[in-house]
Amino acid sequence: MNNGAGMRTIELIAKKRDGQKLLKSEIQYLIDGYCQDYIPDYQMSALLMAIYLKGMDAEETACLTEAMLLSGERFRFKEVSPKVDKHSTGGVGDKISLILAPLVACCGIAVPMLSGRGLLHSGGTLDKLESIPGFSSDLAAEAFHQQLHSLGVVMAGQTARLVPADKKLYALRDATATVASIPLITASILSKKLAEDIDALVLDIKCGVGAFMQTPEEAKNLAASLISTAERHHLPTTALITNMDQPLGYAVGNWLEVREVVNCLQNKGPADIMEIVYALAAHMLVMAKRAENTSRAKEILDKKLRSGEAWEKFLNMVQSQNGETRYLRNPSLYETARYEKKLYAPQQGFVTRIDAMKIGMSVVYLGGGRAVKEESINYKAGIQLNVKVGSQVEKNDLITTLYSDTPISETIINGVMAAFKIKKKPAAETTLILKTLSTKNLL
Ligand code: URA
């Protein structure tokens, strides 16, 4: 680092630390400097923490999004239309994209999906896909383009050429407790989505104990930030705020979740997962003008799922990205984790809570997530639930099984047990889809 650049970076970190607004040129300088390696991780970490604590206004957020977008190339898929994508703000057991992307692609809509890796307790689409032996999420632009053209669906990651700023910042945020920040999440998601050259976007804003936004108010603010920043970049966007108090479905952990995806695509998926898949996918069909309303869209989607077309599309996508589909056709071929621990209900009653944050963090401790950015992931590690909130259990019924390749400590077991609440009376039923927002009803 030369001294001039070092000084300027320190001044800008201090400016944000003191709650002042950064200018477009300053944000551009910081992102360029980090991507070109003359701003080191430790300075960027300090800046991220200052943004986390002091926030950014709408203009700064839009500038950050643009600077990150411009850090790499943008796709141009002129001959492919319509193109619509979906993105989640991150949850536990959130495998929605893996089911939704091939399903929507079966309805004549191209889905060029750039996804992320696990962040803290929340799993990442790329990690899940990479648990399939051979699967490559690191696609060159030409290969991405070709597959979108031939199959209508691609699921890949940021690369050195595509949104490299997000690739670097995402990993750094994960390791510096700076994930749950509205401007940082907004810029991270939209820089990827704007690089995809899509016509419309549907967002799943997770809200609850297992989400980065824990209250409806925070979730609404994140939705507003995402929708208004997308609007500044002329990208029509709809956001659903969905409940993330308990994990989605029954599986948490990369390969366990892929196994659950296989069930969903074979029309044997849990009700909560399928409700969210259909709700988000229906908005994609409506925005792409492939259905006149969401009810009609759900009928179309249901047909595509039941006919097996979506399952075939998923297999074709995995194969095209070098994944070994025999593990999907026959999941029992996959090696199982060395250690397994079954946990039982301590008393009879109703499950009233399964704390998604505690389950998500336990999966990280079992080896299924990252605590520091260079850490590798054990795809077999995870937690398989046997119950959901509302389930009735007898004393000593199996409630969950833990999987890991390293011995499972008492601390992890206690953490998982603490996630469950079993009471004499069932809890009041909760709604899964809390709100639907779009440019029209937000701005
Ligand atoms: N998903 C992303 O792509 N980025 C975030 O910051 C959070 C979720």
Coordinates of C-alpha atoms and ligand atoms in Angstrom, one line a residue, residues 87-90 114-117 119 122 158 166 170 173 178-181 184-190 192-193 212, ligand 1:
H87 CA -32.9 -13.9 -4.2
S88 CA -33.3 -14.5 -0.5
T89 CA -31.8 -12.4 2.3
G90 CA -30.7 -15.6 4.0
L114 CA -25.9 -15.6 -9.3
S115 CA -26.0 -16.9 -5.7
G116 CA -23.9 -16.7 -2.6
R117 CA -22.3 -18.9 0.0
L119 CA -23.1 -16.4 5.8
S122 CA -27.6 -19.0 7.2
Q158 CA -19.6 -14.4 -8.4
D166 CA -19.2 -9.0 -3.7
Y170 CA -19.2 -11.4 1.2
R173 CA -18.5 -9.8 6.2
T178 CA -21.0 -7.3 9.6
V179 CA -23.6 -9.3 7.7
A180 CA -26.9 -7.9 9.2
S181 CA -26.6 -4.4 7.7
L184 CA -24.5 -4.0 2.9
I185 CA -27.2 -6.6 2.2
T186 CA -28.8 -4.3 -0.4
A187 CA -25.6 -3.7 -2.3
S188 CA -24.5 -7.3 -2.1
I189 CA -27.8 -8.7 -3.5
L190 CA -28.4 -6.0 -6.1
K192 CA -25.3 -9.5 -8.3
K193 CA -28.8 -9.2 -9.6
F212 CA -30.6 -11.1 9.6
Ligands
URA1 N1 -27.5 -12.7 0.3 C1 -26.6 -12.0 -0.4 O1 -26.3 -12.2 -1.6 N2 -26.0 -11.0 0.3 C2 -26.2 -10.7 1.6 O2 -25.6 -9.8 2.1 C3 -27.2 -11.5 2.3 C4 -27.9 -12.4 1.6

